[in-house]
Coordinates of C-alpha atoms in Angstrom, one line a residue:
Chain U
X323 CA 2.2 -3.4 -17.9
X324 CA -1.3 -2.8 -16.5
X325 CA -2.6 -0.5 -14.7
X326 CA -5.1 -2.2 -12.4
X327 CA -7.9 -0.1 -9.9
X328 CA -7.5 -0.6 -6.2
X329 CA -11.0 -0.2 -4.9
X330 CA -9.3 0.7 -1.6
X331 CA -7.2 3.2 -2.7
X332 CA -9.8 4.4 -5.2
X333 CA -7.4 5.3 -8.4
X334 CA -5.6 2.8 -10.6
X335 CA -2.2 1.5 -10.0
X336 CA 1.3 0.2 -11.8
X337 CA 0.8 -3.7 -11.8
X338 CA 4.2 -4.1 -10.1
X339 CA 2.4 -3.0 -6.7
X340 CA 0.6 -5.8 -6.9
X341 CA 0.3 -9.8 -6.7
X342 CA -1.6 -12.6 -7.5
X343 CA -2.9 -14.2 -4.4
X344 CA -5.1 -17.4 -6.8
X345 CA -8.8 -17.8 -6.5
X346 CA -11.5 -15.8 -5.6
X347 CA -14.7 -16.9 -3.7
X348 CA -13.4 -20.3 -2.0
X349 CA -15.6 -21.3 1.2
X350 CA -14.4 -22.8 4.0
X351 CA -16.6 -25.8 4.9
X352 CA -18.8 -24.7 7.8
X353 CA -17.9 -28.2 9.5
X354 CA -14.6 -29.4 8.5
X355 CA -14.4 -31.8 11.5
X356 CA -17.7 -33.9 9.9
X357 CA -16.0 -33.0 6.3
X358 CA -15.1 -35.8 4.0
X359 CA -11.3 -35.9 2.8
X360 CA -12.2 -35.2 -1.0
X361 CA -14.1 -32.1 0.3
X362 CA -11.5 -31.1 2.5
X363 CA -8.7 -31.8 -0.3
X364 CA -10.6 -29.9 -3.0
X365 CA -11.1 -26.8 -0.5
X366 CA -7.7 -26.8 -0.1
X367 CA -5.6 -28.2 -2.7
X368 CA -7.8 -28.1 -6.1
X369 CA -8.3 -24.6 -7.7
X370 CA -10.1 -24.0 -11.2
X371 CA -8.6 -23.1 -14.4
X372 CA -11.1 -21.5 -17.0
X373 CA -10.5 -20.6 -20.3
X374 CA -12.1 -17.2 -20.0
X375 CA -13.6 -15.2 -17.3
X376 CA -11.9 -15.9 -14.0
X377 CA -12.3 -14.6 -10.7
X378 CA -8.8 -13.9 -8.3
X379 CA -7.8 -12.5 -5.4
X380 CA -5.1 -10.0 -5.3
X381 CA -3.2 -7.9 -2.6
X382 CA -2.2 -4.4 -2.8
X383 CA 1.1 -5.3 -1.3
X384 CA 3.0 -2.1 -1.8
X385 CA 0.3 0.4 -1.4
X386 CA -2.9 0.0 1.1
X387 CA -1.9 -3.5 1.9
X388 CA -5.1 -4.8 0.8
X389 CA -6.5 -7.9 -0.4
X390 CA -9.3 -7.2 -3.4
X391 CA -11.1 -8.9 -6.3
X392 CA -10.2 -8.9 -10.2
X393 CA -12.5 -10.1 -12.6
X394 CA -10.2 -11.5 -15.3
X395 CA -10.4 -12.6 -18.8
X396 CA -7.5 -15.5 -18.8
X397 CA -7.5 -15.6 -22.7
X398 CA -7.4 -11.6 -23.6
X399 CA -5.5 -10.7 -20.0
X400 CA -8.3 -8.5 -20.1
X401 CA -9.1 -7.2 -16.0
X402 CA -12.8 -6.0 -16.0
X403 CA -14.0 -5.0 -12.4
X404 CA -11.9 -4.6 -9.5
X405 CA -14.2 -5.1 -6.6
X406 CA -13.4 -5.3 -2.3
X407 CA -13.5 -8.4 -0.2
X408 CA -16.9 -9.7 0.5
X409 CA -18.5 -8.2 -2.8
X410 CA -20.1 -10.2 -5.2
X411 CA -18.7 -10.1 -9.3
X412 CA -20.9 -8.0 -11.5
X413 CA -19.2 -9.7 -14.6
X414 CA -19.3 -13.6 -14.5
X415 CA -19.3 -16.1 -17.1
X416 CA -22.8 -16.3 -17.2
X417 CA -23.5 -12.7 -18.5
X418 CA -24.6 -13.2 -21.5
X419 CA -22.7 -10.2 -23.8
X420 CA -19.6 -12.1 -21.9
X421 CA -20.5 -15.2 -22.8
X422 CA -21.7 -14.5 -26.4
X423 CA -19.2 -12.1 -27.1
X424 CA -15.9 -14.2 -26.0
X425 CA -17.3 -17.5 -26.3
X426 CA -16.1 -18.0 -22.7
X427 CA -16.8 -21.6 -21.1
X428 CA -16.9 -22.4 -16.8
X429 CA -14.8 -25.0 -15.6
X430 CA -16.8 -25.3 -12.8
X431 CA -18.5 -28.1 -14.6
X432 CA -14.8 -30.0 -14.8
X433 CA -13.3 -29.7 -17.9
X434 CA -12.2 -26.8 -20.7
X435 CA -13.0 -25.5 -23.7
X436 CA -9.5 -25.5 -24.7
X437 CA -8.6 -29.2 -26.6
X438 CA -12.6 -30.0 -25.4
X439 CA -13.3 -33.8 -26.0
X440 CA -14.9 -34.2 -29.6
X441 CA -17.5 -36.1 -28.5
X442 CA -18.9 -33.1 -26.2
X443 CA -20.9 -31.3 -29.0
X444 CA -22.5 -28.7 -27.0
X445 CA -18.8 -27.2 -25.7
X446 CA -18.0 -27.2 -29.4
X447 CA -20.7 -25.6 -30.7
X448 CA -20.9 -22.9 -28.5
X449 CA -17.5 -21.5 -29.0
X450 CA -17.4 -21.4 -32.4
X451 CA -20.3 -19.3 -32.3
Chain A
X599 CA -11.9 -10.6 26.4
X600 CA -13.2 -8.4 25.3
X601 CA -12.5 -5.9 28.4
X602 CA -9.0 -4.9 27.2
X603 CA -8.6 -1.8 29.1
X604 CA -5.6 0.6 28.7
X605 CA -3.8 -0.6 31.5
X606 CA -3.1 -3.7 30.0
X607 CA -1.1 -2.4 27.3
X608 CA 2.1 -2.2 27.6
X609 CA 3.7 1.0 26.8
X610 CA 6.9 2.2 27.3
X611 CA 9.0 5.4 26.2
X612 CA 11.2 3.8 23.3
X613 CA 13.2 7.6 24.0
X614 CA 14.4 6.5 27.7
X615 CA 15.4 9.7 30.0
X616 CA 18.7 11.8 30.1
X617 CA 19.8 12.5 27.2
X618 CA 21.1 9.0 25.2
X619 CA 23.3 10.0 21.9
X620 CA 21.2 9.1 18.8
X621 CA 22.1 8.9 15.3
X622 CA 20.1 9.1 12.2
X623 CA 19.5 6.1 9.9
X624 CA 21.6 8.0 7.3
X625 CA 24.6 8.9 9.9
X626 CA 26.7 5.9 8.4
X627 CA 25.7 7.1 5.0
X628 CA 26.9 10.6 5.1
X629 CA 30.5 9.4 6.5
X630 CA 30.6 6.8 3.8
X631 CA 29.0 8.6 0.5
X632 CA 29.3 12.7 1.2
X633 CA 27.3 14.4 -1.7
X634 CA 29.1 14.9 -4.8
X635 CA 30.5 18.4 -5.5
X636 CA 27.9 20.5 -7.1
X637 CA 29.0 22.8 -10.1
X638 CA 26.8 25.7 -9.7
X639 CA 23.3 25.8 -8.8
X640 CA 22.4 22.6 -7.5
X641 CA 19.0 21.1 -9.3
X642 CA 18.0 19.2 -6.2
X643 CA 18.3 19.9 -2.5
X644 CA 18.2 16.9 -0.3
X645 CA 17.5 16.9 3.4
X646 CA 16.9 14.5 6.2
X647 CA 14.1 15.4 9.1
X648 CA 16.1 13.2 11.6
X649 CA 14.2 11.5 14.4
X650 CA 10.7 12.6 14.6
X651 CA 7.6 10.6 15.9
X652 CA 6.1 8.1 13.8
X653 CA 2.6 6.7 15.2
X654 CA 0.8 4.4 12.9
X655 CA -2.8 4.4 13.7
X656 CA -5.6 1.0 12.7
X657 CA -9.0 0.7 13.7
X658 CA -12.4 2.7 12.8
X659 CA -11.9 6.2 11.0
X660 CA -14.9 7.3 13.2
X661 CA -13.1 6.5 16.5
X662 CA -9.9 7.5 15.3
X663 CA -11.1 10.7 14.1
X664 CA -12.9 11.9 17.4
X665 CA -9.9 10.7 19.1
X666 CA -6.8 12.9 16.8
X667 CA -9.7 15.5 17.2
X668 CA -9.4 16.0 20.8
X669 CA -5.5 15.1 21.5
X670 CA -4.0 16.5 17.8
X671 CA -6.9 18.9 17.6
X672 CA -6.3 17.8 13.6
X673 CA -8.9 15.9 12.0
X674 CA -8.4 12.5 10.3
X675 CA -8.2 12.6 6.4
X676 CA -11.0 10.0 5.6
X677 CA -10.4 10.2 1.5
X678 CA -7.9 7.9 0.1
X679 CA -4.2 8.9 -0.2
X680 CA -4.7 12.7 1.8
X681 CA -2.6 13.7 4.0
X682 CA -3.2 16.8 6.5
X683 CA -0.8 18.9 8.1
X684 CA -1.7 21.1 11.4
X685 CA -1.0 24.7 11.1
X686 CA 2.4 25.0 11.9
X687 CA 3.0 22.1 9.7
X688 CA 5.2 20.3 11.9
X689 CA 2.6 17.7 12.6
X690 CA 0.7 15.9 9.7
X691 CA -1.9 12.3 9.5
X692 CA -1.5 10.3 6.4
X693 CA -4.5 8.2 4.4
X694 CA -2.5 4.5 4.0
X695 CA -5.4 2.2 4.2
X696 CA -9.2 2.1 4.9
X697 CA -8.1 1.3 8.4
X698 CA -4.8 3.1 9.1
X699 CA -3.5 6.0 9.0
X700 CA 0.3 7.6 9.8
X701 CA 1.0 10.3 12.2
X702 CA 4.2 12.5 12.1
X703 CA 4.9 14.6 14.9
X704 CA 8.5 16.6 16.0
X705 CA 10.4 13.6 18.0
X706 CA 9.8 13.5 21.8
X707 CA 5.9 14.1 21.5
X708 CA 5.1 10.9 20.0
X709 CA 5.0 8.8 23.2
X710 CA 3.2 11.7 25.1
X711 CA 0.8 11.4 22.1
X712 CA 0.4 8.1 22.3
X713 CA -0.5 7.8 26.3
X714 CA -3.0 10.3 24.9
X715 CA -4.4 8.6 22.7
X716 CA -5.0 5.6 24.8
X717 CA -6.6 7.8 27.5
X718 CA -9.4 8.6 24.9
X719 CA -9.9 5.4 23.2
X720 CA -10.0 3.3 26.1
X721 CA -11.5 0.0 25.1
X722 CA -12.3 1.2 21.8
X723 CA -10.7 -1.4 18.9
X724 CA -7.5 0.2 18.0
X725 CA -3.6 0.0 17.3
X726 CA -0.8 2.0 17.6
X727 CA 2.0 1.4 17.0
X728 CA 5.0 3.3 17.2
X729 CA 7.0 3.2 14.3
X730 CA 9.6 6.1 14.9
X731 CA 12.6 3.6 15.0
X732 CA 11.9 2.3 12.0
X733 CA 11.7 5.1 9.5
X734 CA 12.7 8.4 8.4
X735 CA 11.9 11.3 6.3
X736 CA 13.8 12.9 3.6
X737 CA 12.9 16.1 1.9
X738 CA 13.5 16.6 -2.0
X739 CA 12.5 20.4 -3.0
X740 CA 14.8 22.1 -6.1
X741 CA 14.3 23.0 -9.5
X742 CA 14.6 19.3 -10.9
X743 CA 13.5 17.5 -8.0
X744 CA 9.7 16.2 -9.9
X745 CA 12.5 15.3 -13.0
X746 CA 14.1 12.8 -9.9
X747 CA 11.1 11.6 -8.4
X748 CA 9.9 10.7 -12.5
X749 CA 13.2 8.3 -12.6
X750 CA 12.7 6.7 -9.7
X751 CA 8.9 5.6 -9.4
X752 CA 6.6 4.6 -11.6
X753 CA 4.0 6.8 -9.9
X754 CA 2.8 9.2 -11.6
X755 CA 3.9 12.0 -10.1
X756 CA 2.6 15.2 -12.8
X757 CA 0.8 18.1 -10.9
X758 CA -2.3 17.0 -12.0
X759 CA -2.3 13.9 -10.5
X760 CA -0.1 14.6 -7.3
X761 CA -1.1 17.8 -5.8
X762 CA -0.5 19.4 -2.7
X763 CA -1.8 17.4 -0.2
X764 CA -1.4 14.2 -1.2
X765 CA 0.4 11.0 -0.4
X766 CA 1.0 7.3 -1.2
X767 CA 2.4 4.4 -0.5
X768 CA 4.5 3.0 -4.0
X769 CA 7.5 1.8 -5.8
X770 CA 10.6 4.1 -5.4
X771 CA 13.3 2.5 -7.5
X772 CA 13.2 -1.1 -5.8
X773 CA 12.3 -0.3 -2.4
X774 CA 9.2 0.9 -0.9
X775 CA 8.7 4.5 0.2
X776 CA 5.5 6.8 1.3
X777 CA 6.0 9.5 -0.8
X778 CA 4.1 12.8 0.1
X779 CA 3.8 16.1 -1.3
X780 CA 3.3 18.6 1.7
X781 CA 3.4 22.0 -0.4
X782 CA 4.2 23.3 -3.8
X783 CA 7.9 23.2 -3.6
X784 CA 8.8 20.1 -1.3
X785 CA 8.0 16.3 -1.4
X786 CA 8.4 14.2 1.3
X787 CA 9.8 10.2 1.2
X788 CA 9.2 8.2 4.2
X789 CA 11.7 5.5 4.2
X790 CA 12.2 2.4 6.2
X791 CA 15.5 2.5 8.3
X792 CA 16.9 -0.7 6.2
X793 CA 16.3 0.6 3.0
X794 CA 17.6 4.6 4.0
X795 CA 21.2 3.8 2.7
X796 CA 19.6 2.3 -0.4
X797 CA 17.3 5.5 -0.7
X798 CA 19.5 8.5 -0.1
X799 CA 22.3 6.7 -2.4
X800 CA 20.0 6.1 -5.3
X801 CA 19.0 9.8 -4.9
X802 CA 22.7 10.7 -5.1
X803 CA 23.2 8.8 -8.4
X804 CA 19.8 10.3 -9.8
X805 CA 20.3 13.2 -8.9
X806 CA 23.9 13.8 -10.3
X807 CA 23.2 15.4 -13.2
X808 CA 21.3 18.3 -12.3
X809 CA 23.8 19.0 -8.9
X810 CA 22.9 17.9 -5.3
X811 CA 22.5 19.9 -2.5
X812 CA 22.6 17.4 1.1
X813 CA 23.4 19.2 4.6

C-alpha cells in the first residue's frame, strides 16, 4: 500500500482513500464549436500512456473530497510530488536527473520506449544509457 | 445573478413545532443487537449523542470565520484536520476541506443558527447545508477504546499523530466516518444514518473482547 500526500489535507494518507481519476493537464479547446472532430476526439477520448514519468489526477474521495495532482513513475510505481489543481509539475520527464537517471521516454511524441521500433535509433540509444 | 439575497433561500425548520416523537438512527439497532453481557470491567464504553445539529459550512474561510465569529462567537479552525470546541464543549467546528467545515451544535439550535448565519453572510458566496438528519455521533472513551479504533481504520490513530484536537475524515472498517478526538479520554465517530447499524455493530464485534459498555 502507499501512503500518498494530500496537498489539501497537508499529511499523507492510506492509498485506499484515494482514486485514480486518469490524466493530468488536459485542455479544453477554447472553441470547440470551430474545433475539428480529430481534436475534439483526441480531447476527449485519447489519453497518453508513457513508460515513465506520468502526470494524473487523483481525488481524495474519502477525506477532503478533493481532486489533486501525482507525479508518477509508471515503471517503479514510484509517486514523486503531490501538487493542487491549477499547479504546474516540478518533476516532468524533461528534468534531466529524471531523465538520465530512469531512462524515462514522453509519449507525447506518439509512440513508447517499451518494444520501440528498431529502426528508431535515437529511442534506443537513450534508454540503454 | 449574481444578487442572490437571503430571502431567496429557502429555509425551513427540518424540526417542525410541538413536540414530534423522534428516534435515533441506532433505535432499531439497540432493539435488534443489545450489547453483549460484559464480564467485569468493561474495556470500552460506547455512547450515542442522539440528535444534535449538524451544519456543514462551504465557501471562503475568511467570510466564514467573521461570520461563526459573531453568531458562534467560536472561531473557524483554518489548519487542516482541527477541530475547535466552545467552552462548554457542547458546540465544536471541524476542518473537512479547504472550503468546508462541520458545525455541531446541541439539537434545536441548529436552524436558529443557521437563520443566523444567513443574516450575516447575506450575499456573500456560501452553503449550508443542514446535515442533522443524516448523521450521528457516537462516543468511544474506555481503557481499550485506541486498541478498537487501531482494528478498525487504517488511520493512524497513536498519540502522536492524533492528538487532542484533531479530526479527519477516513476509512472505518468499510464505511466512512469523521473520526474526532475532542479530549484525552473520548473520541468522537460521526457517522452517516445508513451506515450507523453497520458502525455501532462492527463496534460490538470489535469490541467483544475487552467488554462493552452501551447505554
Amino acid at each position: 500500500m502507499f501512503y500518498i500526500f494530500c496537498p489539501y489535507c497537508k499529511e499523507h494518507r492510506e492509498e485506499e482513500e484515494f482514486h485514480a481519476r486518469g490524466q493530468a493537464h488536459l485542455m479544453r479547446p477554447s472553441d470547440p464549436d470551430n474545433t475539428s472532430d480529430e481534436e475534439w476526439g483526441d480531447y476527449l477520448f485519447f489519453r497518453n500512456n508513457p513508460r515513465g514519468i506520468h502526470h494524473e489526477m487523483w481525488v481524495h474521495s474519502v477525506g477532503c473530497r478533493k481532486f489533486f495532482n501525482i507525479t508518477r513513475n509508471t515503471v517503479t510505481y514510484d509517486i514523486l510530488e503531490t501538487y493542487p489543481m491549477g499547479e504546474q509539475p516540478t518533476i516532468t520527464a524533461a528534468t534531466p536527473d529524471v531523465r538520465h537517471e530512469q531512462g524515462v521516454q514522453v509519449a507525447d511524441g506518439g509512440w513508447q520506449t517499451v518494444g520501440a521500433r528498431s529502426e528508431n535509433k535515437a529511442l534506443n540509444e537513450e534508454t540503454s544509457s | 445573478m449574481s444578487n442572490v439575497s437571503v430571502s431567496n433561500v429557502r429555509e425551513f425548520n427540518t424540526v417542525p413545532d410541538g413536540n414530534p416523537k423522534v428516534e435515533s438512527p441506532l433505535a432499531w439497532s439497540y432493539q435488534q443487537h443489545p450489547a453483549p453481557r460484559a464480564s467485569g470491567q468493561a474495556g470500552i464504553v460506547l455512547r450515542e449523542k442522539a440528535l444534535l445539529g449538524h451544519l456543514v459550512l462551504r465557501g471562503g474561510a475568511i467570510v466564514l470565520d467573521e461570520a461563526v465569529r459573531a453568531t458562534l462567537g467560536m472561531s473557524l479552525p483554518a489548519k487542516p484536520n482541527a477541530l475547535e470546541h466552545d467552552d462548554s464543549g457542547e458546540r465544536s467546528i471541524q476542518w473537512l476541506s479547504p472550503d468546508e467545515w462541520l458545525v455541531i451544535v446541541p439539537g434545536g439550535e441548529e436552524f436558529k443558527l443557521e437563520r443566523a448565519l444567513r443574516q450575516v453572510l447575506g450575499d456573500a458566496h456560501y452553503s449550508i447545508v443542514n446535515a442533522s438528519g443524516g448523521q450521528t455521533v457516537l462516543t468511544l472513551s474506555g481503557d481499550n477504546a485506541r486498541e478498537v479504533l487501531m482494528k478498525s481504520t487504517s488511520y493512524d490513530v497513536h498519540p502522536n499523530a492524533f492528538p487532542v484536537g484533531k479530526g479527519v475524515t477516513t476509512v472505518f472498517a468499510k464505511a466512512t466516518v469523521v473520526l474526532r478526538r475532542p479530549s484525552e479520554t473520548h473520541w468522537e465517530l460521526v457517522v452517516r444514518r445508513s451506515f450507523a447499524d453497520y458502525c455501532y455493530r462492527w463496534l460490538l464485534d470489535a469490541s467483544a473482547e475487552y467488554g462493552i459498555d452501551t447505554q
